[in-house]
Coordinates of C-alpha atoms and ligand atoms in Angstrom, one line a residue:
M1 CA -11.0 -5.2 -27.5
K2 CA -8.4 -2.3 -26.2
N3 CA -7.1 -2.6 -22.7
W4 CA -7.7 0.8 -21.6
M5 CA -6.6 0.0 -18.1
Q6 CA -3.2 -1.5 -18.5
V7 CA -0.2 0.0 -16.8
K8 CA 3.3 -0.4 -16.3
I9 CA 5.2 -0.3 -13.1
K10 CA 9.0 -0.3 -14.0
D11 CA 8.9 -3.4 -16.3
L12 CA 5.9 -5.1 -14.7
I13 CA 2.7 -4.9 -16.8
L14 CA -0.5 -4.8 -14.9
K15 CA -3.7 -5.6 -16.5
S16 CA -5.4 -2.9 -14.3
P17 CA -4.1 0.2 -12.2
L18 CA -6.3 -1.1 -9.0
L19 CA -4.3 -2.7 -6.2
T20 CA -5.2 -3.7 -2.8
A21 CA -3.9 -1.6 0.0
S22 CA -1.8 -3.6 2.7
G23 CA -3.5 -4.8 5.6
T24 CA -7.0 -4.4 4.2
S25 CA -7.1 -7.8 2.2
G26 CA -5.3 -10.1 4.8
H27 CA -2.7 -12.3 3.0
A28 CA -5.3 -13.7 0.8
N29 CA -8.0 -15.1 3.1
E30 CA -10.2 -11.9 3.0
I31 CA -10.4 -11.7 -0.6
E32 CA -11.0 -15.7 -1.0
V33 CA -13.9 -15.6 1.3
L34 CA -15.5 -12.8 -0.7
E35 CA -14.7 -13.7 -4.1
K36 CA -17.8 -15.6 -5.3
S37 CA -18.2 -14.4 -8.9
G38 CA -14.6 -14.2 -9.9
Q39 CA -14.9 -10.3 -10.4
I40 CA -12.7 -8.8 -7.7
L41 CA -9.4 -10.5 -8.6
A42 CA -10.4 -9.9 -12.3
S43 CA -10.4 -6.1 -11.5
L44 CA -7.1 -6.2 -9.8
G45 CA -3.7 -5.4 -11.3
A46 CA -1.8 -6.8 -8.3
F47 CA -2.4 -7.9 -4.7
V48 CA -0.5 -6.2 -1.8
T49 CA -0.5 -8.3 1.2
K50 CA -0.9 -7.5 4.9
G51 CA 2.2 -6.5 6.8
V52 CA 4.5 -9.4 7.3
T53 CA 7.2 -9.5 10.3
L54 CA 9.9 -11.8 11.3
E55 CA 8.5 -13.0 14.4
P56 CA 4.6 -13.5 15.0
K57 CA 3.0 -10.5 16.6
E58 CA -0.1 -10.3 18.7
G59 CA -1.0 -6.6 17.7
N60 CA -2.3 -4.1 20.1
P61 CA -4.8 -4.4 22.7
E62 CA -8.7 -3.6 21.8
F63 CA -10.3 -1.8 20.7
R64 CA -8.2 -1.8 17.5
I65 CA -10.8 0.0 15.2
A66 CA -12.9 3.0 15.8
E67 CA -15.1 4.5 13.1
T68 CA -15.2 8.2 12.4
R69 CA -17.8 10.1 10.2
T70 CA -15.4 9.9 7.2
G71 CA -13.4 6.9 7.7
I72 CA -11.7 4.8 10.2
L73 CA -9.2 4.8 12.8
N74 CA -7.2 1.7 13.3
S75 CA -4.2 0.5 15.6
I76 CA -3.9 -3.2 14.6
G77 CA -0.2 -3.2 15.8
L78 CA 0.7 -5.7 12.8
Q79 CA -1.0 -8.5 14.2
N80 CA 0.4 -11.5 12.0
E81 CA 1.7 -15.0 12.3
G82 CA 5.4 -14.1 11.4
V83 CA 7.1 -14.8 8.2
E84 CA 7.8 -18.6 8.6
F85 CA 4.1 -19.2 8.7
F86 CA 3.5 -16.8 5.6
I87 CA 5.9 -18.8 3.7
Q88 CA 4.6 -22.2 5.0
N89 CA 1.0 -21.6 4.8
E90 CA -0.2 -18.6 3.2
I91 CA 1.9 -17.8 0.2
Q92 CA 0.7 -20.8 -1.7
H93 CA -2.9 -19.3 -1.7
L94 CA -1.5 -16.2 -3.8
V95 CA -0.5 -18.7 -6.6
N96 CA -4.4 -19.0 -7.4
F97 CA -5.0 -15.6 -7.9
D98 CA -2.9 -15.2 -11.0
L99 CA -1.6 -11.7 -10.1
P100 CA 1.7 -10.2 -9.4
V101 CA 2.1 -10.0 -5.5
F102 CA 3.7 -7.4 -3.5
V103 CA 4.5 -8.4 -0.1
N104 CA 4.3 -5.7 2.6
I105 CA 7.2 -5.9 5.2
S106 CA 7.5 -4.3 8.5
A107 CA 10.2 -4.6 11.2
D108 CA 11.3 -2.7 14.2
S109 CA 14.9 -2.2 13.4
V110 CA 17.0 -1.5 10.0
E111 CA 18.6 -4.9 10.5
G112 CA 15.2 -6.5 11.0
F113 CA 13.8 -5.3 7.6
G114 CA 17.2 -6.9 6.1
K115 CA 16.6 -10.1 7.7
L116 CA 13.1 -10.0 6.9
A117 CA 13.9 -9.5 3.2
A118 CA 16.5 -12.0 3.1
Y119 CA 14.3 -14.7 4.6
L120 CA 11.5 -14.2 2.2
C121 CA 13.9 -14.3 -1.0
S122 CA 15.6 -17.4 0.4
H123 CA 12.6 -19.7 -0.2
D124 CA 11.5 -21.3 -3.5
S125 CA 7.9 -20.0 -2.8
A126 CA 9.3 -16.4 -3.2
Q127 CA 9.4 -17.0 -7.0
I128 CA 5.7 -15.7 -6.9
I129 CA 6.7 -12.3 -5.4
S130 CA 7.0 -9.7 -7.7
G131 CA 8.1 -6.9 -5.3
L132 CA 8.5 -6.3 -1.5
E133 CA 6.9 -3.1 -0.2
I134 CA 8.6 -1.5 2.7
N135 CA 6.4 -0.2 5.4
V136 CA 8.3 2.8 6.7
S137 CA 5.4 3.8 8.9
C138 CA 6.1 1.4 11.8
P139 CA 7.8 2.4 14.9
N140 CA 11.5 2.5 15.5
I141 CA 12.1 0.9 19.0
K142 CA 15.6 2.4 19.1
K143 CA 14.2 5.9 18.6
G144 CA 11.4 5.7 21.2
G145 CA 8.8 4.4 18.7
A146 CA 8.8 7.3 16.2
A147 CA 8.0 6.0 12.5
F148 CA 11.2 5.5 10.8
G149 CA 9.6 7.3 7.8
T150 CA 9.8 10.5 9.5
D151 CA 13.7 10.2 9.3
P152 CA 15.1 10.5 5.9
K153 CA 18.4 9.1 6.8
I154 CA 16.9 6.1 8.1
V155 CA 14.6 5.6 5.2
E156 CA 17.5 5.6 3.0
K157 CA 19.4 3.1 5.1
I158 CA 16.3 0.6 5.3
V159 CA 15.8 0.7 1.4
K160 CA 19.6 0.2 0.8
T161 CA 19.6 -2.6 3.6
V162 CA 16.8 -4.4 1.7
K163 CA 18.0 -3.8 -1.8
K164 CA 21.4 -5.8 -0.9
Q165 CA 19.5 -8.7 0.5
I166 CA 17.4 -9.2 -2.3
D167 CA 17.2 -10.9 -6.0
P168 CA 17.3 -7.5 -8.3
R169 CA 14.4 -9.1 -10.3
L170 CA 12.1 -7.9 -7.0
L171 CA 10.8 -4.3 -7.3
V172 CA 11.3 -2.4 -4.1
I173 CA 8.5 -0.1 -3.2
T174 CA 8.9 2.2 -0.4
K175 CA 5.6 3.1 1.3
L176 CA 5.7 6.8 2.9
T177 CA 4.2 8.0 6.1
P178 CA 1.9 11.3 5.6
N179 CA 2.9 12.1 9.2
V180 CA 5.8 14.4 8.0
T181 CA 6.1 18.2 7.1
D182 CA 7.2 17.6 3.5
I183 CA 6.6 14.0 1.9
T184 CA 9.2 15.0 -0.9
I185 CA 12.1 14.8 1.8
P186 CA 11.4 10.9 2.7
A187 CA 10.6 10.3 -1.0
Q188 CA 13.9 11.7 -2.0
A189 CA 15.8 9.7 0.6
A190 CA 14.0 6.4 -0.6
I191 CA 15.0 7.2 -4.1
A192 CA 18.6 7.9 -3.0
G193 CA 18.5 4.4 -1.2
G194 CA 17.7 2.8 -4.5
T195 CA 13.8 2.4 -4.3
D196 CA 12.2 1.2 -7.7
V197 CA 8.8 2.5 -6.8
L198 CA 7.1 4.9 -4.3
S199 CA 3.7 4.2 -2.5
M200 CA 1.7 6.7 -0.5
I201 CA 0.1 7.3 2.0
N202 CA -0.2 5.2 4.9
T203 CA -2.6 6.2 7.5
V204 CA -2.7 9.9 9.1
R205 CA -2.2 9.8 13.0
G206 CA -5.5 10.5 15.1
M207 CA -7.4 9.6 18.0
A208 CA -10.8 9.2 19.5
I209 CA -12.3 9.5 22.9
D210 CA -15.1 7.8 24.6
I211 CA -17.2 10.5 26.2
N212 CA -18.8 7.8 28.8
T213 CA -15.5 6.5 29.9
R214 CA -13.6 9.7 29.3
K215 CA -10.7 7.7 28.1
P216 CA -9.3 7.3 24.6
L217 CA -11.2 4.9 22.7
L218 CA -8.4 2.7 21.0
G219 CA -6.7 0.3 23.4
N220 CA -3.2 2.0 21.9
T221 CA -4.6 5.6 22.4
I222 CA -3.2 6.7 19.0
G223 CA -4.4 5.2 15.5
G224 CA -4.2 5.9 11.9
L225 CA -7.1 7.6 9.9
S226 CA -7.9 5.9 6.7
G227 CA -10.8 6.4 4.3
P228 CA -12.4 9.2 2.3
A229 CA -11.4 11.8 4.9
I230 CA -7.6 11.3 3.9
K231 CA -8.1 11.3 0.1
P232 CA -7.2 15.2 -0.4
V233 CA -3.9 14.5 1.7
G234 CA -2.8 11.6 -0.3
L235 CA -3.8 13.4 -3.6
F236 CA -1.7 16.3 -2.6
M237 CA 1.2 14.1 -1.5
V238 CA 1.3 12.2 -4.9
Y239 CA 1.0 15.6 -6.7
D240 CA 3.7 17.2 -4.6
C241 CA 6.3 14.2 -5.3
F242 CA 5.4 14.1 -9.0
R243 CA 5.8 18.2 -9.3
S244 CA 8.8 18.3 -7.3
I245 CA 11.1 15.1 -7.8
P246 CA 12.5 14.9 -11.3
E247 CA 12.8 11.0 -11.2
C248 CA 8.9 10.9 -10.5
R249 CA 8.0 13.3 -13.0
S250 CA 10.1 11.5 -15.8
G251 CA 8.5 8.3 -14.9
K252 CA 11.7 6.8 -13.8
I253 CA 10.2 6.1 -10.2
P254 CA 6.5 5.2 -10.5
I255 CA 4.1 6.3 -7.8
I256 CA 1.4 4.1 -6.3
G257 CA -1.3 6.6 -4.9
I258 CA -3.1 5.4 -1.9
G259 CA -5.7 7.0 0.6
G260 CA -9.5 7.4 0.6
I261 CA -10.3 5.9 -2.8
S262 CA -14.0 5.0 -2.8
R263 CA -15.1 5.8 -6.4
W264 CA -13.6 5.5 -10.1
Q265 CA -13.3 9.5 -10.1
D266 CA -10.8 9.3 -7.4
V267 CA -8.9 6.9 -9.2
V268 CA -8.9 9.5 -12.1
E269 CA -7.8 12.2 -9.7
Y270 CA -4.8 10.1 -8.6
I271 CA -3.6 9.2 -11.8
L272 CA -3.8 12.8 -13.1
A273 CA -1.9 14.0 -9.7
G274 CA 0.9 11.6 -11.0
A275 CA 0.1 8.0 -9.9
S276 CA 0.6 5.0 -12.2
A277 CA -1.5 2.8 -10.1
V278 CA -3.6 3.1 -7.0
G279 CA -4.4 1.1 -3.7
I280 CA -7.5 0.7 -2.2
G281 CA -8.2 -0.2 1.3
T282 CA -10.9 1.1 3.7
S283 CA -13.6 1.5 1.0
W284 CA -13.6 -2.2 0.6
F285 CA -14.6 -2.6 4.2
V286 CA -17.9 -0.8 3.4
N287 CA -18.4 -1.8 -0.1
P288 CA -17.3 -5.3 -0.8
D289 CA -18.2 -4.7 -4.5
V290 CA -16.0 -1.8 -4.9
F291 CA -12.9 -3.1 -6.9
R292 CA -15.3 -4.5 -9.6
E293 CA -17.5 -1.2 -9.4
I294 CA -14.6 1.1 -9.9
H295 CA -13.2 -1.0 -12.8
Q296 CA -16.5 -0.7 -14.6
G297 CA -16.7 2.9 -14.0
L298 CA -13.2 3.6 -15.1
T299 CA -13.3 1.4 -18.3
A300 CA -16.3 3.0 -19.4
Y301 CA -14.8 6.5 -18.8
L302 CA -11.5 5.7 -20.7
A303 CA -13.2 4.1 -23.6
G304 CA -15.7 7.1 -23.7
K305 CA -12.7 9.3 -24.1
K306 CA -10.7 6.8 -26.2
I307 CA -7.7 7.3 -23.9
P308 CA -5.7 4.7 -22.3
I309 CA -5.2 5.4 -18.7
S310 CA -1.4 5.6 -19.0
D311 CA -1.8 8.5 -21.0
L312 CA -3.5 10.4 -18.1
I313 CA -0.4 9.9 -15.8
G314 CA 0.5 13.2 -14.1
K315 CA -1.8 15.5 -16.6
A316 CA -2.9 17.7 -14.0
H317 CA 0.5 19.3 -14.1
G318 CA 1.2 22.1 -16.6
Ligands
FMN1 C1 -7.1 -2.2 9.2 C2 -5.9 -1.6 8.4 C3 -4.6 -2.3 8.3 C4 -3.5 -1.7 7.7 N1 -2.4 -2.6 7.7 C5 -1.2 -2.1 7.1 C6 -0.1 -2.9 6.8 O1 0.2 -3.9 7.4 N2 0.9 -2.4 6.3 C7 1.0 -1.1 5.5 O2 1.9 -0.6 5.0 N3 -0.4 -0.3 5.7 C8 -1.4 -0.8 6.3 N4 -2.6 -0.2 6.3 C9 -2.6 1.2 5.6 C10 -3.1 1.1 4.3 O3 -2.6 0.1 3.4 C11 -3.4 2.3 3.5 O4 -2.2 2.9 3.4 C12 -4.4 3.4 4.2 O5 -5.5 2.6 4.9 C13 -5.0 4.4 3.4 O6 -5.6 3.8 2.4 P1 -7.4 3.6 2.2 O7 -7.9 5.1 2.9 O8 -7.8 3.5 1.0 O9 -7.6 2.6 3.5 C14 -3.6 -0.7 7.0 C15 -4.9 0.1 7.1 C16 -6.0 -0.3 7.7 C17 -7.3 0.5 7.7

């Protein structure tokens, strides 16, 4: 039977274009709990971990999640046990997935990103990692907490620093923040720094106020909006990068489209806009069957049209 769903991210062949979006499936544990029928992992092309940092992080004060009518706001604050714990206790679970693994990395300085990348690659267990996804949406402590991703010079520097530290076999994916005026500027900076792949988008800044206490609902005041509300934003940003950046248009720098995907039709839209694969996050909190359902719907659509998904990449462009 033809595999309509196969895609390529540089030289890496994925059996499906569906990926987990970082932070929404833990480091393996959350999928392991829900994976009863074997169908979630079978639907995925790769697994993207929650953000890992050099040191353990407790995360932000509560509340960390607020529901909105068309998505959620989160301000988790990158809570995790740190890279040493990840290497010693968590990475081995990922071997059982039999999927390419992309480790999402976060740091509060350029040097921190370099150290973290070097540490990850210096261990034997790193053999199972296919790539690192650099989260440039995290706050730059030296610049008063503004996201690194809003400063193209720093984006380029982070990507260069990470590239220098790692085995060239590993793919470097730069995950962009949508909280900028023109996403193509940090995207081009990441390409200048040597990124292999772009992923977009991270969450959109937002907030909620409790009308009883008259105070911001999230402990951190500001959070990141995700879910169906942001799909048109993510879709436009993928479209814009594919349209304006020659390396994206030619397929040299593939794009992983993320933001608000909850149905197979959303995936088709992202692929037509120029994505080679997609990440799915918030909708998985609402519907634990979402990967299987999307995989099934998409396969039926492609088989009906007798077209492999890879032939649809960027076809919304003239
Ligand atoms: C609870 C939560 C935690 C997240 N943690 C991370 C993270 O650690 N690193 C990262 O790059 N993005 C993180 N994200 C952003 C998602 O990976 C994704 O880019 C965003 O949620 C948009 O996709 P969605 O609408 O499908 O959820 C997180 C999102 C949520 C909702």
